[in-house]
Short mmCIF file of N, CA, C and O in Angstrom, two decimals:
data_model
loop_
_atom_site.label_atom_id
_atom_site.label_comp_id
_atom_site.label_asym_id
_atom_site.label_seq_id
_atom_site.Cartn_x
_atom_site.Cartn_y
_atom_site.Cartn_z
N UNK A 1 17.97 -15.18 6.12
CA UNK A 1 17.41 -14.09 6.46
C UNK A 1 15.71 -14.25 6.04
O UNK A 1 15.85 -14.78 5.15
N UNK A 2 14.94 -13.62 6.96
CA UNK A 2 13.73 -13.67 6.23
C UNK A 2 13.32 -12.21 5.54
O UNK A 2 13.01 -11.05 5.88
N UNK A 3 13.59 -12.34 4.27
CA UNK A 3 13.16 -11.30 3.35
C UNK A 3 11.54 -10.79 3.29
O UNK A 3 11.11 -11.80 2.63
N UNK A 4 11.47 -10.17 3.80
CA UNK A 4 9.96 -9.52 3.84
C UNK A 4 9.52 -8.36 2.95
O UNK A 4 10.75 -7.78 2.54
N UNK A 5 8.24 -8.35 1.89
CA UNK A 5 8.00 -7.46 0.98
C UNK A 5 6.78 -6.80 1.26
O UNK A 5 5.82 -7.62 1.63
N UNK A 6 6.77 -5.90 1.01
CA UNK A 6 6.12 -5.02 1.76
C UNK A 6 5.43 -4.30 0.04
O UNK A 6 6.02 -3.90 -0.97
N UNK A 7 3.73 -4.52 0.05
CA UNK A 7 3.31 -4.03 -1.27
C UNK A 7 2.24 -3.19 -0.63
O UNK A 7 1.22 -3.75 -0.74
N UNK A 8 2.29 -1.84 -0.75
CA UNK A 8 1.07 -1.08 -0.26
C UNK A 8 0.18 -1.07 -2.00
O UNK A 8 0.14 -1.03 -2.80
N UNK A 9 -1.48 -1.01 -1.23
CA UNK A 9 -2.39 -1.30 -1.95
C UNK A 9 -3.40 -0.21 -1.62
O UNK A 9 -3.63 0.13 -0.76
N UNK A 10 -4.35 0.08 -2.89
CA UNK A 10 -5.20 1.00 -3.18
C UNK A 10 -6.36 0.06 -3.88
O UNK A 10 -5.83 -0.63 -4.49
N UNK A 11 -7.39 1.12 -4.78
CA UNK A 11 -8.16 0.65 -5.24
C UNK A 11 -8.12 1.05 -6.61
O UNK A 11 -9.02 0.90 -7.64
N UNK A 12 -6.90 1.13 -7.28
CA UNK A 12 -6.49 1.77 -8.58
C UNK A 12 -5.94 0.94 -9.45
O UNK A 12 -5.93 -0.26 -8.93
N UNK A 13 -5.79 1.15 -10.64
CA UNK A 13 -5.34 0.52 -11.33
C UNK A 13 -3.54 -0.02 -11.31
O UNK A 13 -3.39 -1.06 -11.91
N UNK A 14 -3.55 1.16 -10.63
CA UNK A 14 -1.48 1.11 -10.31
C UNK A 14 -1.63 -0.19 -9.43
O UNK A 14 -0.31 -1.05 -9.64
N UNK A 15 -2.05 -0.19 -8.39
CA UNK A 15 -2.21 -1.43 -7.67
C UNK A 15 -2.25 -2.60 -8.27
O UNK A 15 -1.84 -3.45 -8.05
N UNK A 16 -3.58 -3.05 -9.13
CA UNK A 16 -3.68 -3.85 -9.87
C UNK A 16 -2.30 -4.58 -10.66
O UNK A 16 -1.92 -5.32 -10.80
N UNK A 17 -1.93 -3.20 -11.19
CA UNK A 17 -0.75 -3.73 -11.96
C UNK A 17 0.72 -4.07 -11.34
O UNK A 17 1.23 -5.05 -11.88
N UNK A 18 0.72 -3.72 -10.10
CA UNK A 18 1.91 -4.28 -9.66
C UNK A 18 1.80 -5.20 -8.87
O UNK A 18 2.44 -6.41 -8.85
N UNK A 19 0.65 -5.74 -8.29
CA UNK A 19 0.57 -7.01 -8.02
C UNK A 19 0.31 -8.24 -9.14
O UNK A 19 1.17 -9.27 -9.10
N UNK A 20 -0.21 -7.85 -10.12
CA UNK A 20 0.02 -8.89 -11.20
C UNK A 20 1.46 -8.88 -11.74
O UNK A 20 1.58 -10.17 -12.15
N UNK A 21 1.80 -7.59 -11.85
CA UNK A 21 3.46 -7.93 -11.97
C UNK A 21 3.87 -8.76 -11.14
O UNK A 21 5.02 -9.92 -11.68
N UNK A 22 3.83 -8.75 -9.73
CA UNK A 22 4.67 -9.44 -8.59
C UNK A 22 4.31 -10.78 -9.02
O UNK A 22 5.21 -11.63 -8.79
N UNK A 23 2.96 -11.04 -9.19
CA UNK A 23 2.84 -12.74 -8.85
C UNK A 23 3.36 -13.41 -10.15
O UNK A 23 3.42 -14.53 -10.16
N UNK A 24 3.29 -12.47 -11.47
CA UNK A 24 3.95 -13.22 -12.73
C UNK A 24 5.45 -13.55 -12.49
O UNK A 24 5.82 -14.62 -13.20
N UNK A 25 6.13 -12.98 -11.44
CA UNK A 25 7.32 -13.05 -11.26
C UNK A 25 8.07 -13.53 -10.18
O UNK A 25 8.71 -13.68 -9.38
N UNK A 26 5.98 -14.54 -9.14
CA UNK A 26 6.57 -14.76 -7.94
C UNK A 26 7.67 -15.72 -7.81
O UNK A 26 8.31 -15.52 -6.07
N UNK A 27 8.59 -16.40 -8.56
CA UNK A 27 9.45 -17.54 -7.96
C UNK A 27 10.52 -16.84 -7.90
O UNK A 27 11.78 -17.58 -7.37
N UNK A 28 10.55 -15.55 -7.82
CA UNK A 28 11.80 -14.70 -7.53
C UNK A 28 12.26 -14.03 -6.56
O UNK A 28 13.16 -13.39 -5.72
N UNK A 29 10.95 -14.34 -5.23
CA UNK A 29 10.97 -13.83 -4.11
C UNK A 29 10.60 -14.34 -3.03
O UNK A 29 10.14 -15.60 -3.09
N UNK A 30 10.60 -14.30 -1.86
CA UNK A 30 10.73 -14.91 -0.85
C UNK A 30 8.98 -15.24 -0.48
O UNK A 30 8.16 -14.20 -1.04
N UNK A 31 8.55 -15.53 0.49
CA UNK A 31 7.08 -15.97 0.97
C UNK A 31 6.66 -15.00 1.75
O UNK A 31 5.43 -14.92 2.04
N UNK A 32 7.30 -14.08 2.34
CA UNK A 32 6.83 -13.20 3.32
C UNK A 32 6.26 -11.68 2.77
O UNK A 32 7.37 -10.98 2.22
N UNK A 33 5.25 -11.80 2.43
CA UNK A 33 4.56 -10.64 2.04
C UNK A 33 3.42 -9.87 2.79
O UNK A 33 2.70 -10.31 3.26
N UNK A 34 4.05 -8.64 2.90
CA UNK A 34 2.93 -7.67 3.57
C UNK A 34 2.03 -7.09 2.68
O UNK A 34 2.59 -6.07 2.06
N UNK A 35 0.65 -7.12 2.69
CA UNK A 35 -0.10 -6.19 2.35
C UNK A 35 -0.58 -5.01 3.00
O UNK A 35 -1.20 -4.99 3.83
N UNK A 36 -0.37 -3.89 2.70
CA UNK A 36 -0.42 -2.65 3.36
C UNK A 36 -1.83 -1.48 2.73
O UNK A 36 -1.13 -1.27 1.56
N UNK A 37 -2.77 -1.06 3.40
CA UNK A 37 -3.58 -0.16 2.86
C UNK A 37 -3.60 1.24 3.88
O UNK A 37 -4.01 0.98 5.31
N UNK A 38 -3.04 2.11 3.72
CA UNK A 38 -3.14 3.23 4.61
C UNK A 38 -4.20 4.62 4.25
O UNK A 38 -4.35 4.94 3.22
N UNK A 39 -4.78 4.26 5.52
CA UNK A 39 -5.94 5.19 5.64
C UNK A 39 -5.61 6.85 5.71
O UNK A 39 -5.37 6.88 6.73
N UNK A 40 -5.83 7.35 5.03
CA UNK A 40 -5.30 8.88 5.23
C UNK A 40 -5.92 9.90 6.07
O UNK A 40 -7.54 9.47 6.09
N UNK A 41 -5.55 10.09 7.45
CA UNK A 41 -6.35 11.02 8.31
C UNK A 41 -6.38 12.12 8.09
O UNK A 41 -6.41 12.91 9.10
N UNK A 42 -6.84 12.71 7.08
CA UNK A 42 -7.23 13.88 6.70
C UNK A 42 -8.95 14.68 6.93
O UNK A 42 -9.51 15.54 6.02
N UNK A 43 -9.81 14.03 7.37
CA UNK A 43 -11.13 14.27 8.10
C UNK A 43 -10.80 15.22 9.00
O UNK A 43 -11.07 14.48 9.98
N UNK A 44 -11.03 16.29 8.21
CA UNK A 44 -10.96 17.43 9.32
C UNK A 44 -12.12 18.38 8.65
O UNK A 44 -11.64 19.40 8.64
N UNK A 45 -13.53 17.98 8.48
CA UNK A 45 -14.30 18.99 8.07
C UNK A 45 -15.13 19.82 9.21
O UNK A 45 -15.72 19.23 10.00
N UNK A 46 -15.08 21.02 8.95
CA UNK A 46 -16.03 22.02 9.95
C UNK A 46 -17.15 21.73 10.26
O UNK A 46 -17.75 21.60 11.03
N UNK A 47 -17.89 21.13 8.67
CA UNK A 47 -19.37 21.11 8.80
C UNK A 47 -19.81 19.56 9.03
O UNK A 47 -21.07 19.46 9.13
N UNK A 48 -19.04 18.63 9.24
CA UNK A 48 -19.53 17.17 9.44
C UNK A 48 -19.16 17.06 11.14
O UNK A 48 -18.28 17.29 11.86
N UNK A 49 -20.17 16.83 12.05
CA UNK A 49 -20.24 16.46 13.08
C UNK A 49 -19.20 14.84 13.32
O UNK A 49 -19.04 14.13 13.01
N UNK A 50 -18.66 14.83 14.67
CA UNK A 50 -17.43 13.77 15.14
C UNK A 50 -18.26 12.41 14.82
O UNK A 50 -16.90 11.75 14.34
N UNK A 51 -19.43 12.20 15.11
CA UNK A 51 -20.06 11.27 15.03
C UNK A 51 -20.12 10.75 13.45
O UNK A 51 -20.02 9.39 13.07
N UNK A 52 -20.42 11.43 12.72
CA UNK A 52 -20.40 11.10 11.07
C UNK A 52 -18.98 11.04 10.94
O UNK A 52 -18.78 10.18 9.92
N UNK A 53 -18.25 11.80 11.45
CA UNK A 53 -16.81 11.41 10.81
C UNK A 53 -16.18 10.35 11.09
O UNK A 53 -15.46 9.11 10.41
N UNK A 54 -16.40 9.47 12.52
CA UNK A 54 -16.05 8.44 12.92
C UNK A 54 -16.86 6.82 12.15
O UNK A 54 -16.21 6.23 11.82
N UNK A 55 -18.18 7.39 11.59
CA UNK A 55 -18.89 6.65 10.53
C UNK A 55 -18.18 6.43 9.38
O UNK A 55 -18.12 5.31 8.68
N UNK A 56 -17.72 7.12 9.10
CA UNK A 56 -16.53 7.38 7.46
C UNK A 56 -15.64 6.62 7.47
O UNK A 56 -15.19 5.98 6.95
N UNK A 57 -15.21 7.01 8.77
CA UNK A 57 -13.69 6.53 8.99
C UNK A 57 -14.20 4.68 9.47
O UNK A 57 -13.28 4.36 8.67
N UNK A 58 -15.02 4.52 10.27
CA UNK A 58 -15.46 2.96 10.35
C UNK A 58 -15.60 2.42 8.68
O UNK A 58 -15.26 1.34 8.45
N UNK A 59 -16.25 3.30 8.01
CA UNK A 59 -16.84 2.49 6.76
C UNK A 59 -15.58 2.29 5.88
O UNK A 59 -15.46 1.57 5.46
N UNK A 60 -14.30 3.50 6.09
CA UNK A 60 -13.22 3.24 4.89
C UNK A 60 -12.44 2.10 5.41
O UNK A 60 -11.88 1.14 4.73
N UNK A 61 -12.19 1.57 6.60
CA UNK A 61 -12.01 0.81 7.37
C UNK A 61 -11.90 -0.46 6.74
O UNK A 61 -11.74 -1.51 6.48
N UNK A 62 -13.99 -0.56 6.76
CA UNK A 62 -14.28 -2.23 6.39
C UNK A 62 -14.00 -1.99 5.05
O UNK A 62 -13.86 -3.17 4.88
N UNK A 63 -14.02 -1.54 4.35
CA UNK A 63 -13.91 -1.29 2.30
C UNK A 63 -12.37 -2.00 2.74
O UNK A 63 -11.94 -2.56 1.70
N UNK A 64 -11.43 -1.12 3.60
CA UNK A 64 -10.11 -1.22 3.23
C UNK A 64 -9.59 -2.95 3.60
O UNK A 64 -8.97 -3.36 2.75
N UNK A 65 -10.51 -3.41 4.63
CA UNK A 65 -10.36 -4.60 4.91
C UNK A 65 -10.98 -5.85 3.68
O UNK A 65 -10.48 -6.80 3.41
N UNK A 66 -12.03 -5.67 3.46
CA UNK A 66 -12.57 -6.19 2.01
C UNK A 66 -11.65 -6.18 0.70
O UNK A 66 -11.15 -6.92 0.53
N UNK A 67 -10.76 -4.97 0.84
CA UNK A 67 -9.79 -5.23 -0.51
C UNK A 67 -8.80 -5.82 -0.17
O UNK A 67 -8.45 -6.50 -0.94
N UNK A 68 -8.17 -5.83 1.18
CA UNK A 68 -7.07 -6.46 1.67
C UNK A 68 -7.49 -7.75 1.08
O UNK A 68 -6.30 -8.73 0.98
N UNK A 69 -8.44 -8.58 1.66
CA UNK A 69 -8.84 -9.74 1.96
C UNK A 69 -9.22 -10.37 0.25
O UNK A 69 -8.71 -11.44 -0.25
N UNK A 70 -9.55 -9.50 -0.51
CA UNK A 70 -9.73 -9.55 -2.27
C UNK A 70 -8.45 -9.81 -2.57
O UNK A 70 -8.05 -11.15 -3.18
N UNK A 71 -7.36 -9.08 -2.36
CA UNK A 71 -6.17 -9.44 -3.21
C UNK A 71 -5.42 -10.57 -2.32
O UNK A 71 -4.57 -11.15 -2.46
N UNK A 72 -5.84 -10.54 -0.85
CA UNK A 72 -4.89 -11.97 -0.04
C UNK A 72 -5.29 -13.25 -1.01
O UNK A 72 -4.28 -13.91 -0.67
N UNK A 73 -6.46 -13.26 -1.24
CA UNK A 73 -7.07 -14.71 -1.86
C UNK A 73 -5.97 -14.82 -3.26
O UNK A 73 -5.48 -15.97 -3.72
N UNK A 74 -5.93 -13.70 -3.74
CA UNK A 74 -4.58 -13.83 -5.34
C UNK A 74 -3.61 -14.50 -4.79
O UNK A 74 -2.51 -15.22 -5.48
N UNK A 75 -3.14 -13.78 -3.29
CA UNK A 75 -1.50 -14.22 -3.29
C UNK A 75 -1.79 -15.64 -2.57
O UNK A 75 -0.33 -16.03 -2.84
N UNK A 76 -2.29 -15.91 -1.62
CA UNK A 76 -2.65 -17.31 -1.41
C UNK A 76 -2.92 -18.81 -2.02
O UNK A 76 -2.23 -19.45 -2.24
N UNK A 77 -3.44 -18.19 -3.30
CA UNK A 77 -3.54 -19.00 -4.77
C UNK A 77 -2.33 -19.46 -5.15
O UNK A 77 -1.63 -20.46 -5.84
N UNK A 78 -1.43 -18.10 -5.30
CA UNK A 78 0.04 -18.40 -5.95
C UNK A 78 1.02 -18.37 -4.55
O UNK A 78 2.21 -19.10 -4.99
N UNK A 79 0.66 -19.31 -3.44
CA UNK A 79 1.12 -19.84 -2.83
C UNK A 79 1.95 -19.03 -1.14
O UNK A 79 2.84 -19.52 -0.26
N UNK A 80 1.56 -17.85 -1.49
CA UNK A 80 1.78 -16.94 -0.39
C UNK A 80 1.03 -16.60 0.83
O UNK A 80 0.09 -17.47 0.99
N UNK A 81 1.75 -16.22 2.16
CA UNK A 81 0.83 -16.16 3.40
C UNK A 81 0.98 -14.81 3.53
O UNK A 81 1.71 -14.61 4.54
N UNK A 82 -0.09 -13.74 2.76
CA UNK A 82 0.23 -12.31 3.14
C UNK A 82 -0.31 -12.18 4.57
O UNK A 82 -1.49 -12.59 4.85
N UNK A 83 0.53 -11.30 5.14
CA UNK A 83 0.05 -10.51 6.27
C UNK A 83 -0.75 -9.20 5.61
O UNK A 83 -0.17 -8.58 5.23
N UNK A 84 -1.64 -8.89 6.41
CA UNK A 84 -3.05 -7.86 6.15
C UNK A 84 -2.46 -6.98 7.14
O UNK A 84 -2.82 -7.17 7.87
N UNK A 85 -2.64 -5.76 6.45
CA UNK A 85 -2.56 -4.35 7.67
C UNK A 85 -3.24 -3.21 7.15
O UNK A 85 -3.06 -2.80 5.90
N UNK A 86 -4.03 -2.69 8.13
CA UNK A 86 -4.38 -1.20 7.84
C UNK A 86 -4.34 -0.41 9.01
O UNK A 86 -4.09 -0.86 10.14
N UNK A 87 -3.23 0.66 8.16
CA UNK A 87 -2.57 1.70 9.47
C UNK A 87 -3.37 3.07 8.59
O UNK A 87 -3.86 3.50 7.68
N UNK A 88 -3.47 4.29 9.79
CA UNK A 88 -3.72 5.25 9.53
C UNK A 88 -2.42 6.26 9.27
O UNK A 88 -1.85 6.27 9.92
N UNK A 89 -2.70 7.53 8.91
CA UNK A 89 -1.73 8.33 8.64
C UNK A 89 -1.11 8.88 7.26
O UNK A 89 -1.86 8.68 6.13
N UNK A 90 0.02 9.36 7.22
CA UNK A 90 0.08 9.61 5.96
C UNK A 90 1.08 8.58 5.09
O UNK A 90 1.57 8.06 6.09
N UNK A 91 0.38 8.58 3.98
CA UNK A 91 1.08 6.96 3.39
C UNK A 91 2.55 7.18 3.25
O UNK A 91 3.13 6.02 3.73
N UNK A 92 3.34 8.13 3.09
CA UNK A 92 4.69 7.72 3.04
C UNK A 92 5.20 7.65 3.92
O UNK A 92 6.56 7.01 4.34
N UNK A 93 4.94 8.50 5.35
CA UNK A 93 4.99 8.36 6.33
C UNK A 93 5.02 6.70 7.11
O UNK A 93 5.91 6.44 7.43
N UNK A 94 3.90 6.73 6.69
CA UNK A 94 3.56 5.29 7.55
C UNK A 94 4.58 4.14 6.41
O UNK A 94 5.25 3.01 7.36
N UNK A 95 4.33 4.40 5.16
CA UNK A 95 5.26 3.33 4.30
C UNK A 95 6.76 3.52 5.01
O UNK A 95 7.54 2.34 5.26
N UNK A 96 7.15 4.02 4.96
CA UNK A 96 8.97 4.81 5.61
C UNK A 96 9.25 3.88 6.79
O UNK A 96 10.24 3.49 7.16
N UNK A 97 8.11 4.24 7.85
CA UNK A 97 8.50 3.61 9.05
C UNK A 97 8.11 2.10 9.36
O UNK A 97 9.59 1.61 9.49
N UNK A 98 7.33 1.62 8.28
CA UNK A 98 7.88 0.07 8.45
C UNK A 98 8.38 -0.64 7.84
O UNK A 98 9.36 -1.65 8.20
N UNK A 99 9.17 0.21 6.58
CA UNK A 99 10.14 -0.03 6.10
C UNK A 99 11.56 -0.39 6.76
O UNK A 99 12.30 -1.08 7.09
N UNK A 100 11.55 0.93 7.40
CA UNK A 100 12.70 1.07 8.54
C UNK A 100 12.62 0.21 9.75
O UNK A 100 13.60 -0.33 9.94
N UNK A 101 11.49 -0.17 10.14
CA UNK A 101 11.11 -0.78 11.69
C UNK A 101 10.92 -2.06 11.72
O UNK A 101 11.50 -2.62 12.18
N UNK A 102 10.95 -2.58 10.31
CA UNK A 102 11.03 -4.28 10.27
C UNK A 102 11.81 -4.49 9.04
O UNK A 102 11.70 -5.60 8.58
N UNK A 103 12.39 -4.01 8.77
CA UNK A 103 13.75 -4.12 7.89
C UNK A 103 13.40 -4.70 6.28
O UNK A 103 13.33 -5.84 6.19
N UNK A 104 12.35 -4.14 6.03
CA UNK A 104 11.82 -4.41 4.77
C UNK A 104 12.77 -4.64 3.38
O UNK A 104 13.47 -3.78 3.49
N UNK A 105 12.47 -5.73 3.06
CA UNK A 105 13.75 -6.25 1.91
C UNK A 105 13.55 -5.56 0.63
O UNK A 105 14.18 -4.94 0.04
N UNK A 106 12.06 -5.49 0.34
CA UNK A 106 11.78 -4.96 -1.23
C UNK A 106 10.21 -4.23 -0.75
O UNK A 106 9.67 -4.94 -0.41
N UNK A 107 10.54 -3.08 -1.94
CA UNK A 107 9.41 -2.73 -1.90
C UNK A 107 8.41 -2.97 -3.10
O UNK A 107 9.51 -2.38 -4.14
N UNK A 108 7.30 -2.86 -3.71
CA UNK A 108 6.46 -3.12 -4.43
C UNK A 108 5.68 -2.38 -5.24
O UNK A 108 4.55 -1.91 -3.84
N UNK A 109 5.77 -1.45 -5.94
CA UNK A 109 4.74 -0.18 -6.01
C UNK A 109 4.49 -0.22 -7.67
O UNK A 109 5.45 -0.96 -8.70
N UNK A 110 3.36 0.67 -8.18
CA UNK A 110 3.32 0.82 -9.39
C UNK A 110 3.23 2.12 -9.56
O UNK A 110 3.12 3.06 -8.76
N UNK A 111 3.37 3.01 -10.76
CA UNK A 111 3.39 4.48 -11.10
C UNK A 111 2.40 4.65 -12.06
O UNK A 111 2.20 3.80 -13.02
N UNK A 112 1.87 5.81 -12.01
CA UNK A 112 0.37 6.41 -13.07
C UNK A 112 1.38 6.30 -14.03
O UNK A 112 2.61 6.51 -14.01
N UNK A 113 0.56 6.26 -14.86
CA UNK A 113 1.27 6.23 -16.65
C UNK A 113 1.48 7.88 -16.62
O UNK A 113 2.24 8.29 -18.04
N UNK A 114 0.82 9.20 -15.91
CA UNK A 114 1.07 10.22 -16.42
C UNK A 114 2.79 10.52 -16.21
O UNK A 114 2.56 11.66 -17.43
N UNK A 115 3.53 9.94 -15.92
CA UNK A 115 4.84 10.27 -16.08
C UNK A 115 5.58 11.12 -15.10
O UNK A 115 4.54 11.75 -13.95
N UNK A 116 6.48 11.58 -14.66
CA UNK A 116 7.47 12.27 -14.42
C UNK A 116 7.08 13.92 -13.80
O UNK A 116 6.98 14.34 -13.25
N UNK A 117 6.77 14.45 -14.86
CA UNK A 117 6.45 15.56 -15.19
C UNK A 117 5.18 15.82 -14.05
O UNK A 117 4.95 16.64 -12.82
N UNK A 118 4.38 14.90 -14.11
CA UNK A 118 2.66 14.99 -13.29
C UNK A 118 3.38 14.62 -12.27
O UNK A 118 2.63 15.14 -11.32
N UNK A 119 4.27 13.39 -11.77
CA UNK A 119 4.63 13.55 -10.54
C UNK A 119 4.94 14.78 -9.62
O UNK A 119 4.79 14.64 -8.61
N UNK A 120 6.13 15.39 -10.20
CA UNK A 120 6.60 16.79 -9.70
C UNK A 120 5.85 17.76 -9.32
O UNK A 120 5.60 18.35 -8.33
N UNK A 121 4.60 17.84 -10.53
CA UNK A 121 3.66 18.89 -10.18
C UNK A 121 2.28 18.68 -9.21
O UNK A 121 2.29 19.15 -8.38
N UNK A 122 2.00 17.07 -9.68
CA UNK A 122 0.75 17.09 -8.66
C UNK A 122 1.45 15.88 -7.17
O UNK A 122 0.53 15.67 -6.52
N UNK A 123 2.52 15.48 -7.53
CA UNK A 123 3.16 14.80 -6.58
C UNK A 123 2.62 13.22 -6.41
O UNK A 123 1.55 12.98 -7.15
N UNK A 124 3.24 12.22 -5.89
CA UNK A 124 2.82 10.90 -6.05
C UNK A 124 3.33 10.18 -4.99
O UNK A 124 4.57 10.33 -4.62
N UNK A 125 3.03 9.08 -4.23
CA UNK A 125 3.24 8.37 -3.21
C UNK A 125 4.57 7.65 -3.49
O UNK A 125 5.64 7.71 -3.06
N UNK A 126 4.58 6.74 -4.94
CA UNK A 126 5.87 6.07 -5.29
C UNK A 126 6.72 7.00 -5.64
O UNK A 126 7.81 6.41 -4.96
N UNK A 127 6.53 8.55 -6.23
CA UNK A 127 7.73 9.06 -6.37
C UNK A 127 8.77 9.39 -5.49
O UNK A 127 9.52 9.64 -5.31
N UNK A 128 7.89 10.07 -3.96
CA UNK A 128 8.09 10.78 -3.10
C UNK A 128 9.22 9.26 -2.33
O UNK A 128 10.13 9.39 -1.76
N UNK A 129 8.54 8.13 -2.18
CA UNK A 129 9.58 6.86 -1.76
C UNK A 129 10.52 6.63 -2.43
O UNK A 129 11.17 6.20 -1.73
N UNK A 130 10.55 6.62 -3.81
CA UNK A 130 11.58 6.32 -4.54
C UNK A 130 12.78 6.93 -4.24
O UNK A 130 14.34 6.87 -4.08
N UNK A 131 12.62 8.32 -3.79
CA UNK A 131 13.71 9.32 -3.16
C UNK A 131 13.87 9.34 -1.45
O UNK A 131 15.14 9.82 -1.26
N UNK A 132 13.10 8.61 -0.97
CA UNK A 132 13.32 8.46 0.52
C UNK A 132 13.47 7.31 0.94
O UNK A 132 13.39 7.16 2.56
N UNK A 133 13.15 6.00 0.46
CA UNK A 133 13.56 5.02 1.40
C UNK A 133 15.11 4.21 0.90
O UNK A 133 15.32 4.59 -0.11
N UNK A 134 15.73 3.41 2.06
CA UNK A 134 17.00 3.00 1.74
C UNK A 134 16.57 1.13 1.31
O UNK A 134 17.54 0.83 1.78
N UNK A 135 15.59 0.82 0.44
CA UNK A 135 15.55 -0.68 0.41
C UNK A 135 15.25 -0.48 -1.30
O UNK A 135 14.85 0.57 -1.86
N UNK A 136 15.58 -1.50 -2.07
CA UNK A 136 15.22 -1.87 -3.77
C UNK A 136 13.26 -1.61 -3.19
O UNK A 136 12.66 -1.88 -2.84
N UNK A 137 13.30 -0.94 -4.91
CA UNK A 137 11.86 -0.85 -4.99
C UNK A 137 11.54 -1.74 -6.68
O UNK A 137 12.26 -1.45 -7.37
N UNK A 138 10.79 -2.48 -6.31
CA UNK A 138 10.29 -3.03 -7.73
C UNK A 138 9.20 -2.33 -8.24
O UNK A 138 8.01 -2.08 -7.64
N UNK A 139 8.99 -1.57 -9.58
CA UNK A 139 8.51 -0.64 -9.99
C UNK A 139 7.47 -1.19 -11.15
O UNK A 139 8.13 -1.88 -11.88
N UNK A 140 6.08 -1.45 -11.03
CA UNK A 140 5.39 -1.85 -12.43
C UNK A 140 4.69 -0.62 -13.06
O UNK A 140 4.17 0.33 -12.55
#
């Protein structure tokens, strides 16, 4: 069995915490890692012309690619061969679809320090996924 691990990333401290924690424990995991960044597709501003929205989307994609490449170097140094992906859409839906379609063995994420009350009031991708995925989650 090829145990695939999915690690959604963004440019926050929680991603740094998840990656650092995962790499500290790397000997316990398979070498098939997917680093995923989801670009939310909520750009529907009435006052912004379509060509400017396209420019914003392209710059977001370029920034995401740079971020993934930065994280990729850390994984390569630790002996992994990460697959880099950028997807668009709702992060929860995208992550759930990948987990289901690709038989992901483990989902690695981190939680914000705010805690469960904040998650309930304001929402959290990690919190939502804890209740909606059927694979093990490693939380940092």
